[in-house]
Coordinates of C-alpha atoms in Angstrom, one line a residue:
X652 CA 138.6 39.6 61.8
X653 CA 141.9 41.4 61.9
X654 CA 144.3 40.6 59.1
X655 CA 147.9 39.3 60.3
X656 CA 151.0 41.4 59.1
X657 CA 151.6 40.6 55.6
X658 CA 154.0 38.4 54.2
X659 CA 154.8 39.6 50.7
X660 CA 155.0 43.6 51.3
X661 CA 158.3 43.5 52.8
X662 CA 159.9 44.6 49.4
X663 CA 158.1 48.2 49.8
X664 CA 159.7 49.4 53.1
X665 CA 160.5 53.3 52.6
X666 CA 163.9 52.3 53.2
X667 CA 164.5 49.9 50.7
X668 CA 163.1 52.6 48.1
X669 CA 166.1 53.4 45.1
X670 CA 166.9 55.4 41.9
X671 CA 166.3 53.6 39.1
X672 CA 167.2 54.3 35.2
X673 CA 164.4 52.2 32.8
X674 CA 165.0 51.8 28.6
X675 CA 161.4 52.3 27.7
X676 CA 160.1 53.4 24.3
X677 CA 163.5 54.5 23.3
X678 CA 163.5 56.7 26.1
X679 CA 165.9 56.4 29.9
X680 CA 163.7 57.6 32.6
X681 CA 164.8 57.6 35.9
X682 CA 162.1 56.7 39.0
X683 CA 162.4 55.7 42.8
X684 CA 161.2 52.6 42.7
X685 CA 160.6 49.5 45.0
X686 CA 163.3 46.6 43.5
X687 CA 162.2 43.0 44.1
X688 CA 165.5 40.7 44.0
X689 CA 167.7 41.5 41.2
X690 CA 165.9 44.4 40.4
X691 CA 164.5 42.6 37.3
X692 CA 160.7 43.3 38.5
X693 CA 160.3 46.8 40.5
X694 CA 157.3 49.0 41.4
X695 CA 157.9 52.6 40.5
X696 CA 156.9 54.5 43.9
X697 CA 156.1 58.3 42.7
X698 CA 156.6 59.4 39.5
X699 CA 154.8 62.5 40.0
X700 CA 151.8 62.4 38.5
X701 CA 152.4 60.6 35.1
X702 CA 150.1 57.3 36.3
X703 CA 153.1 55.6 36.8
X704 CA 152.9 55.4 40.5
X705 CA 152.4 51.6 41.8
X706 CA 152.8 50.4 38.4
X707 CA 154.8 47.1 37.9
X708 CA 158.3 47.3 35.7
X709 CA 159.2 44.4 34.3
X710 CA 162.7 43.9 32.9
X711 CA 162.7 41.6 29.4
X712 CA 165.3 40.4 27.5
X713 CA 163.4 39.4 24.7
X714 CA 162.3 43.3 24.3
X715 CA 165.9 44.2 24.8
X716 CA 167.0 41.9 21.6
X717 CA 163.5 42.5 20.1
X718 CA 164.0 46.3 20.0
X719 CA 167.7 46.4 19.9
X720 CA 168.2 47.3 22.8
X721 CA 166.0 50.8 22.9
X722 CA 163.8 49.2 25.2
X723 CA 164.1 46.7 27.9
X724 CA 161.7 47.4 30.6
X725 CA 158.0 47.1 30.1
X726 CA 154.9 48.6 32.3
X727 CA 152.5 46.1 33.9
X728 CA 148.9 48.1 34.6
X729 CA 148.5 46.4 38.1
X730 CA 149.4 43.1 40.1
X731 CA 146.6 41.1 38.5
X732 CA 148.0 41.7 35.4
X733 CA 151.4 41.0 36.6
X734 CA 150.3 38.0 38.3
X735 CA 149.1 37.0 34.9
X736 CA 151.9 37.7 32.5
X737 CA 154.2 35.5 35.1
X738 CA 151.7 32.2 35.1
X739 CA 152.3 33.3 30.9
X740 CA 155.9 33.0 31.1
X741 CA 156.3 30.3 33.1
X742 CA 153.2 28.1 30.9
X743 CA 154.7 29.2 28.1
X744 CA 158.6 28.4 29.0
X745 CA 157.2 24.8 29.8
X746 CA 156.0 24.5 26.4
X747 CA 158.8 25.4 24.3
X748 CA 161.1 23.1 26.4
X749 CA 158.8 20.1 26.0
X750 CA 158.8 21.1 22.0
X751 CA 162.5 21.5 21.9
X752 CA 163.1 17.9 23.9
X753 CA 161.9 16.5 20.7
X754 CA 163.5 18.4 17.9
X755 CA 166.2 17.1 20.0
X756 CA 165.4 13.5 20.5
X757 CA 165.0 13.8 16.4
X758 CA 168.6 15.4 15.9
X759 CA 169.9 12.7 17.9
X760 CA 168.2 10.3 16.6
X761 CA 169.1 11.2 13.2
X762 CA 172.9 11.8 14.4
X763 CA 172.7 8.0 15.6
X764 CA 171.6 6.9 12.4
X765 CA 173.9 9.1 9.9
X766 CA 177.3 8.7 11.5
X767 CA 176.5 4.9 11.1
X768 CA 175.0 4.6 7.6
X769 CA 177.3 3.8 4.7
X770 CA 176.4 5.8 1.2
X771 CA 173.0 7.2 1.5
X772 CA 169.9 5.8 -0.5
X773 CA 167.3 7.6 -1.7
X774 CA 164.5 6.4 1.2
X775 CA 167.4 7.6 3.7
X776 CA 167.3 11.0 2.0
X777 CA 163.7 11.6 2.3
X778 CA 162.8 10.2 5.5
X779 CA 166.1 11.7 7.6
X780 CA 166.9 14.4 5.4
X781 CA 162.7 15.2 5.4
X782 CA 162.6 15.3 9.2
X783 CA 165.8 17.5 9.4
X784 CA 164.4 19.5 6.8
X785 CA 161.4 20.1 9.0
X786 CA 163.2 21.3 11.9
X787 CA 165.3 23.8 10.2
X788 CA 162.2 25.4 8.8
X789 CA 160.8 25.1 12.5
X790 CA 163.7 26.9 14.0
X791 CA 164.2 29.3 11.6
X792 CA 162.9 33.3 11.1
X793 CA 160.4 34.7 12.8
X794 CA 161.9 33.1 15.6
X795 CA 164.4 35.2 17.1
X796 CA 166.3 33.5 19.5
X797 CA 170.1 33.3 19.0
X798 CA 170.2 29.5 19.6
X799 CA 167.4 28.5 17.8
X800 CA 168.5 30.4 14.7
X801 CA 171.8 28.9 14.9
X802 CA 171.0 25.6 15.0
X803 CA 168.4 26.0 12.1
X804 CA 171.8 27.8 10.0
X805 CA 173.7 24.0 11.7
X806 CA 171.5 21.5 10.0
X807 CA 170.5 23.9 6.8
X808 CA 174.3 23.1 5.8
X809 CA 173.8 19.7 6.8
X810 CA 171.1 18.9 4.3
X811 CA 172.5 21.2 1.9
X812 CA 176.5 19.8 1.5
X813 CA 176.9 18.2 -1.5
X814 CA 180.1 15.9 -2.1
X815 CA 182.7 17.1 -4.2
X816 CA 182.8 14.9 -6.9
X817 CA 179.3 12.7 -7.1
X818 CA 177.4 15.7 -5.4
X819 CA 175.5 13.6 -3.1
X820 CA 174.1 14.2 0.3
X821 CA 177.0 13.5 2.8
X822 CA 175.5 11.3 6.1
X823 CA 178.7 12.2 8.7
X824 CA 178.3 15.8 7.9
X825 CA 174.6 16.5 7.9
X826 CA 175.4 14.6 11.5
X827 CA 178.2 16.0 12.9
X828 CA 175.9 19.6 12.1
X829 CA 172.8 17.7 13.8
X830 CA 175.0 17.4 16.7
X831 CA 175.9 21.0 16.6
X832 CA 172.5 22.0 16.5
X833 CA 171.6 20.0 19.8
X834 CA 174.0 21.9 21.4
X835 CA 172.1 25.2 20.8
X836 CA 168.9 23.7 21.6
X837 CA 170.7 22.5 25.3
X838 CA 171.5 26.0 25.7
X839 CA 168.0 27.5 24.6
X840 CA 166.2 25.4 27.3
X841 CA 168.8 25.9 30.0
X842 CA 167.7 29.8 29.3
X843 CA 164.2 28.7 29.5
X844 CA 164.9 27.3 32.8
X845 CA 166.6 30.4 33.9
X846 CA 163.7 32.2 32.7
X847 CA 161.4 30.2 34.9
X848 CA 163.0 30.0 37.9
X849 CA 162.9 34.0 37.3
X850 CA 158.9 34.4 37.1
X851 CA 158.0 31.3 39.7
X852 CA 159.6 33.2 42.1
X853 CA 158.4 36.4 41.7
X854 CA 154.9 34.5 40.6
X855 CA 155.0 33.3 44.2
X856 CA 155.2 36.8 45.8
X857 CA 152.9 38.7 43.6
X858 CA 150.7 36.0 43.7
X859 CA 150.3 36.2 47.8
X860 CA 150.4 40.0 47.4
X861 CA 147.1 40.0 45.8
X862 CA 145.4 37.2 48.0
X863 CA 146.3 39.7 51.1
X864 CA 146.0 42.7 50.0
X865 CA 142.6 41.7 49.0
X866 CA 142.0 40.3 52.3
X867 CA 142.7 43.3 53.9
X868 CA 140.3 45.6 52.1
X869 CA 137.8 42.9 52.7
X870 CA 138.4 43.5 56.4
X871 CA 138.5 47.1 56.1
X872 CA 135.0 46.9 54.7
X873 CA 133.6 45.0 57.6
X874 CA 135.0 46.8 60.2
X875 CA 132.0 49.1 61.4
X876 CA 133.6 51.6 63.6
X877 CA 136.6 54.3 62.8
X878 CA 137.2 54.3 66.6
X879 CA 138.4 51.0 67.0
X880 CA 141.8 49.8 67.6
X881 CA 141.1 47.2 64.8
X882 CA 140.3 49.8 62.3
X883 CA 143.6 51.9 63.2
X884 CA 146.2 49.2 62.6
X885 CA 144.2 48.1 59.2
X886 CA 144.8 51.6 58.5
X887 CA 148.5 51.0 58.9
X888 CA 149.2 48.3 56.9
X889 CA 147.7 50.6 54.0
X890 CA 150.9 52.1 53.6
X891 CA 152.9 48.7 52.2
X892 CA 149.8 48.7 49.6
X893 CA 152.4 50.2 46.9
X894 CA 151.1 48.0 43.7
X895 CA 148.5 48.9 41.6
X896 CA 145.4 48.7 41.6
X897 CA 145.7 49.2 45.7
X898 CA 148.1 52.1 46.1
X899 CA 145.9 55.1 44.8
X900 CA 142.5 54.0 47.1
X901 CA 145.2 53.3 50.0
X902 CA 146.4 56.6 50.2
X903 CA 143.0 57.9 50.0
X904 CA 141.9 56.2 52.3
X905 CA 144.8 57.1 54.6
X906 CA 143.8 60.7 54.2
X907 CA 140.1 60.2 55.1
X908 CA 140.9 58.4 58.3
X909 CA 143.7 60.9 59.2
X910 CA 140.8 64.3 58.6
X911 CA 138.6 61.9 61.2
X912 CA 141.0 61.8 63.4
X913 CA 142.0 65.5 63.3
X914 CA 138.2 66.6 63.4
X915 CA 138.0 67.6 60.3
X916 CA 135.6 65.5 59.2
X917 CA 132.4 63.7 60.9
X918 CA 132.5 60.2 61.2
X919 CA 129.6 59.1 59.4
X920 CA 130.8 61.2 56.5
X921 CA 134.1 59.6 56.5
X922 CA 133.1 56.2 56.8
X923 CA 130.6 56.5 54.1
X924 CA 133.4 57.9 51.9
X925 CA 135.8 55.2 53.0
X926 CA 133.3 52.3 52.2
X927 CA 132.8 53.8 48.7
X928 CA 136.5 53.4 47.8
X929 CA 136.7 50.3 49.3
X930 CA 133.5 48.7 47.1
X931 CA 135.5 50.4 44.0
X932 CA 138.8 48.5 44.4
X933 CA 137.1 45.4 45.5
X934 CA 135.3 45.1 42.3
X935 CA 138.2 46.2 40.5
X936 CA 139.5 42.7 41.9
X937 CA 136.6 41.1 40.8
X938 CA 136.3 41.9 37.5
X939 CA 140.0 41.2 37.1
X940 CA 140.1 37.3 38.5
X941 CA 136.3 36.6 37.5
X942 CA 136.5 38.3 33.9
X943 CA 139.1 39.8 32.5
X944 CA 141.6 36.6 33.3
X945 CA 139.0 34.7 31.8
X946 CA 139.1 36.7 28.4
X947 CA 142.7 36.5 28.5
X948 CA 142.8 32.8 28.6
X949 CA 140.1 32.7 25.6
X950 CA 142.0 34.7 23.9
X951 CA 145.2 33.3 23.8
X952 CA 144.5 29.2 24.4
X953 CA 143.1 28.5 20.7
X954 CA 140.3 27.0 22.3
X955 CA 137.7 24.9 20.3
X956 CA 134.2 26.0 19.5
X957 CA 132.7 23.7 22.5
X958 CA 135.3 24.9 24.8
X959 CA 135.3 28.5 23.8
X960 CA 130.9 28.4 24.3
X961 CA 132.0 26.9 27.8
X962 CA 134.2 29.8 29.0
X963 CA 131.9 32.5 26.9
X964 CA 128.7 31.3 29.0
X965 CA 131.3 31.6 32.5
X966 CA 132.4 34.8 31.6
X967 CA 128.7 36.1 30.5
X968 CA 127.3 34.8 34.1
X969 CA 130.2 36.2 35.7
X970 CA 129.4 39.8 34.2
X971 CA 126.2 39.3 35.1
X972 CA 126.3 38.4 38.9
X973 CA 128.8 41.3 39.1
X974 CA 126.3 43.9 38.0
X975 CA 123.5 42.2 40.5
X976 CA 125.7 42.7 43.5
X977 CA 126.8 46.3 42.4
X978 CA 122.6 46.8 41.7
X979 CA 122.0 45.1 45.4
X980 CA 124.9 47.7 47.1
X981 CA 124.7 50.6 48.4
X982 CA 127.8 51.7 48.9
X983 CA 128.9 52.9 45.6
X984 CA 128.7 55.8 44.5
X985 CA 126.2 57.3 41.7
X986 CA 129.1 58.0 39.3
X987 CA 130.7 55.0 40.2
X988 CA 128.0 52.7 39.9
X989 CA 127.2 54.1 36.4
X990 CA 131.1 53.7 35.0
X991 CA 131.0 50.2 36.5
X992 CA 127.6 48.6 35.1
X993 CA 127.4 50.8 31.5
X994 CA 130.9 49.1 30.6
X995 CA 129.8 45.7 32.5
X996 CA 126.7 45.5 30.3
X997 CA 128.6 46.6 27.4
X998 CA 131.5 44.0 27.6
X999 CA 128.1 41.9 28.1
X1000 CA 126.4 42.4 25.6
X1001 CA 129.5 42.0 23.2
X1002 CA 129.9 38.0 24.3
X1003 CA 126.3 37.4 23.8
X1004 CA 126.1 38.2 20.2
X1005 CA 125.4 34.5 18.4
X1006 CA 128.2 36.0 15.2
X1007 CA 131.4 36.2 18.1
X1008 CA 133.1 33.0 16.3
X1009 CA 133.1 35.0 13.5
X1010 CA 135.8 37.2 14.4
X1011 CA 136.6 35.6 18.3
X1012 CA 139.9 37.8 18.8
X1013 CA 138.5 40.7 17.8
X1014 CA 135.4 40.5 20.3
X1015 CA 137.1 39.1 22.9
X1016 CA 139.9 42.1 22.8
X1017 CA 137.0 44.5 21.9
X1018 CA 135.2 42.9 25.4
X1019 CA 138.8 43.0 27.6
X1020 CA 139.2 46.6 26.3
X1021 CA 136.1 47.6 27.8
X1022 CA 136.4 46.4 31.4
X1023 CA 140.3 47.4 31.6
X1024 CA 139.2 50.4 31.4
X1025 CA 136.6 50.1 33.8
X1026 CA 139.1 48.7 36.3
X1027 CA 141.8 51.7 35.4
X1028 CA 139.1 54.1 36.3
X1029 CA 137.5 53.1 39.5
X1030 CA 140.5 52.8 41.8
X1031 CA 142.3 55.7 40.8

């Protein structure tokens, strides 16, 4: 079956290519790059042998504050990961705006109730002033956005203004500053909107990227003659594979096919070699939907013992089918297939051991170490 012209490539025509400057590690280094709109996410298109080529850039303006402005672009190892760390944004922009609707349904309820309320009693104190109390502490250092640390600094010096000549908490004031501090918070999730909208789209593209580039070397793999037209225009579409962890085993591939059809090589030789780095990337795709996403989402979910022994028995199957089919395939080669299953069975063997809730992090880092480098090796 013949894959239909892609859909999401059309950011890495040649002539769309441009200098870019990236803040990264303190350092400005300038690439040609690929720029999807605004140029906040880009693919760096040849940096000359650094490893850099088909690598995602993603622009932050966290990291920008974060670092002080030293560095504001950040490298993404391939599209999966990408495709990842965009599903994380946007999850984790929908969670701080449902926390923040109810700090401010608090504030405002608390306004309500202050600018109304005569001379304060002590059971007004500690309930309204406790609550308030609560979200200042919430808002406050380590977080680091600008909004949210304001409006912690708003109702700190509402809770903390004394009258003049009683010193007693002051209702109007402590609400007039809980007013203030909504404000912020309105601003903070309008960011997080922006923020959003930002990754969904580009979610969207990267997201259909992988699902066709994907498809295509599935394709590629079928196909059972070098000679057929099918096989040529496959061969074509190669070139808009510019992302990680497609570009390197495209533009090999491109070069095998092109020494067929100069002669160079004999066919069987070619397709052999072809079929090999095909397998390779495809398991690379594998192990990064089947496995390594999985690990991430243990990882970062704070997942309960019966929930975490669910996934752990998913991931531990996963592994385990994977080394079957590269066992039950020959069209790996020798060094290949002993990278791929010695760190399989090692991530493995990690996830198995009964003591992994001891330090669950730990091993499952330790375990998504193991095969990113597995997947950083074989396609490249």
């Amino acid at each position: 079956m013949e894959v239909p012209f892609m859909q999401a490539v059309a950011f890495f025509d040649p002539r769309l290519v441009r200098q870019v400057s990236l803040r990264m590690r303190g350092e400005v280094l300038r690439f040609q790059a690929y720029p999807f709109p605004d140029a906040k996410l880009m693919v760096i298109a040849d940096s000359l042998g650094d490893g850099r080529t088909g690598k995602a850039i993603l622009h932050s303006c966290e990291l920008k504050e974060r670092t002080r402005g030293s560095t504001e672009h950040m490298e993404v190892s391939n599209s999966f990961r990408l495709q990842s760390l965009l599903e994380h944004i946007d999850k984790g922009g929908v969670s701080e705006e449902q926390v923040l609707k109810i700090r401010i349904h608090e504030l405002r309820t608390a306004y309500q109730y202050l600018m109304r309320c005569g001379q304060l009693k002590r059971d007004v104190v500690n309930e309204v002033f406790g609550v308030l109390l609560e979200i200042e502490r919430d808002l406050a250092e380590p977080k680091r956005n600008e909004h949210k640390l304001a409006a912690s600094r708003n109702v700190g010096k509402g809770i903390g203004y004394r009258s003049p000549k009683a010193g007693n908490p002051v209702g109007p004031v402590a609400a007039i500053t809980a007013k203030a501090s909504i404000c912020r918070l309105e601003r903070r999730i309008a960011q997080i909107l922006g923020v959003r909208r930002f990754a969904n789209l580009r979610l969207a593209l990267v997201t259909v990227f992988n699902k066709e580039a994907e498809q295509l070397f599935k394709t590629l793999k079928d196909e059972k003659s070098l000679r057929s037209k099918a096989f040529s225009r496959l061969i074509a579409q190669l070139e808009y594979m510019r992302m990680k962890p497609f570009e390197a085993p495209s533009r090999r591939i491109e070069a095998l096919y092109a020494s067929f059809r100069s002669g160079a090589r004999a066919e069987s030789d070619v397709y052999l070699a072809i079929r090999r780095e095909l397998h390779a990337v495809l398991l690379v795709c594998v192990v990064e939907r089947k496995a390594i996403r999985l690990l991430s989402y243990m990882t970062h979910h704070g997942l309960d013992e019966a929930k975490m022994n669910f996934y752990r028995r998913e991931a531990i199957d996963a592994l385990f089918h994977i080394v079957k089919r590269i066992d039950a395939s020959d069209a790996f080669s020798a060094d290949a297939r002993t990278i791929a299953v010695t760190r399989l069975h090692h991530a493995r063997n990690i996830l198995v051991q009964e003591d992994l809730f001891e330090t669950p992090k730990k091993r499952l880092n330790s375990a998504g170490r193991i095969l990113k480098e597995l997947t950083a090796i074989l396609p490249v």
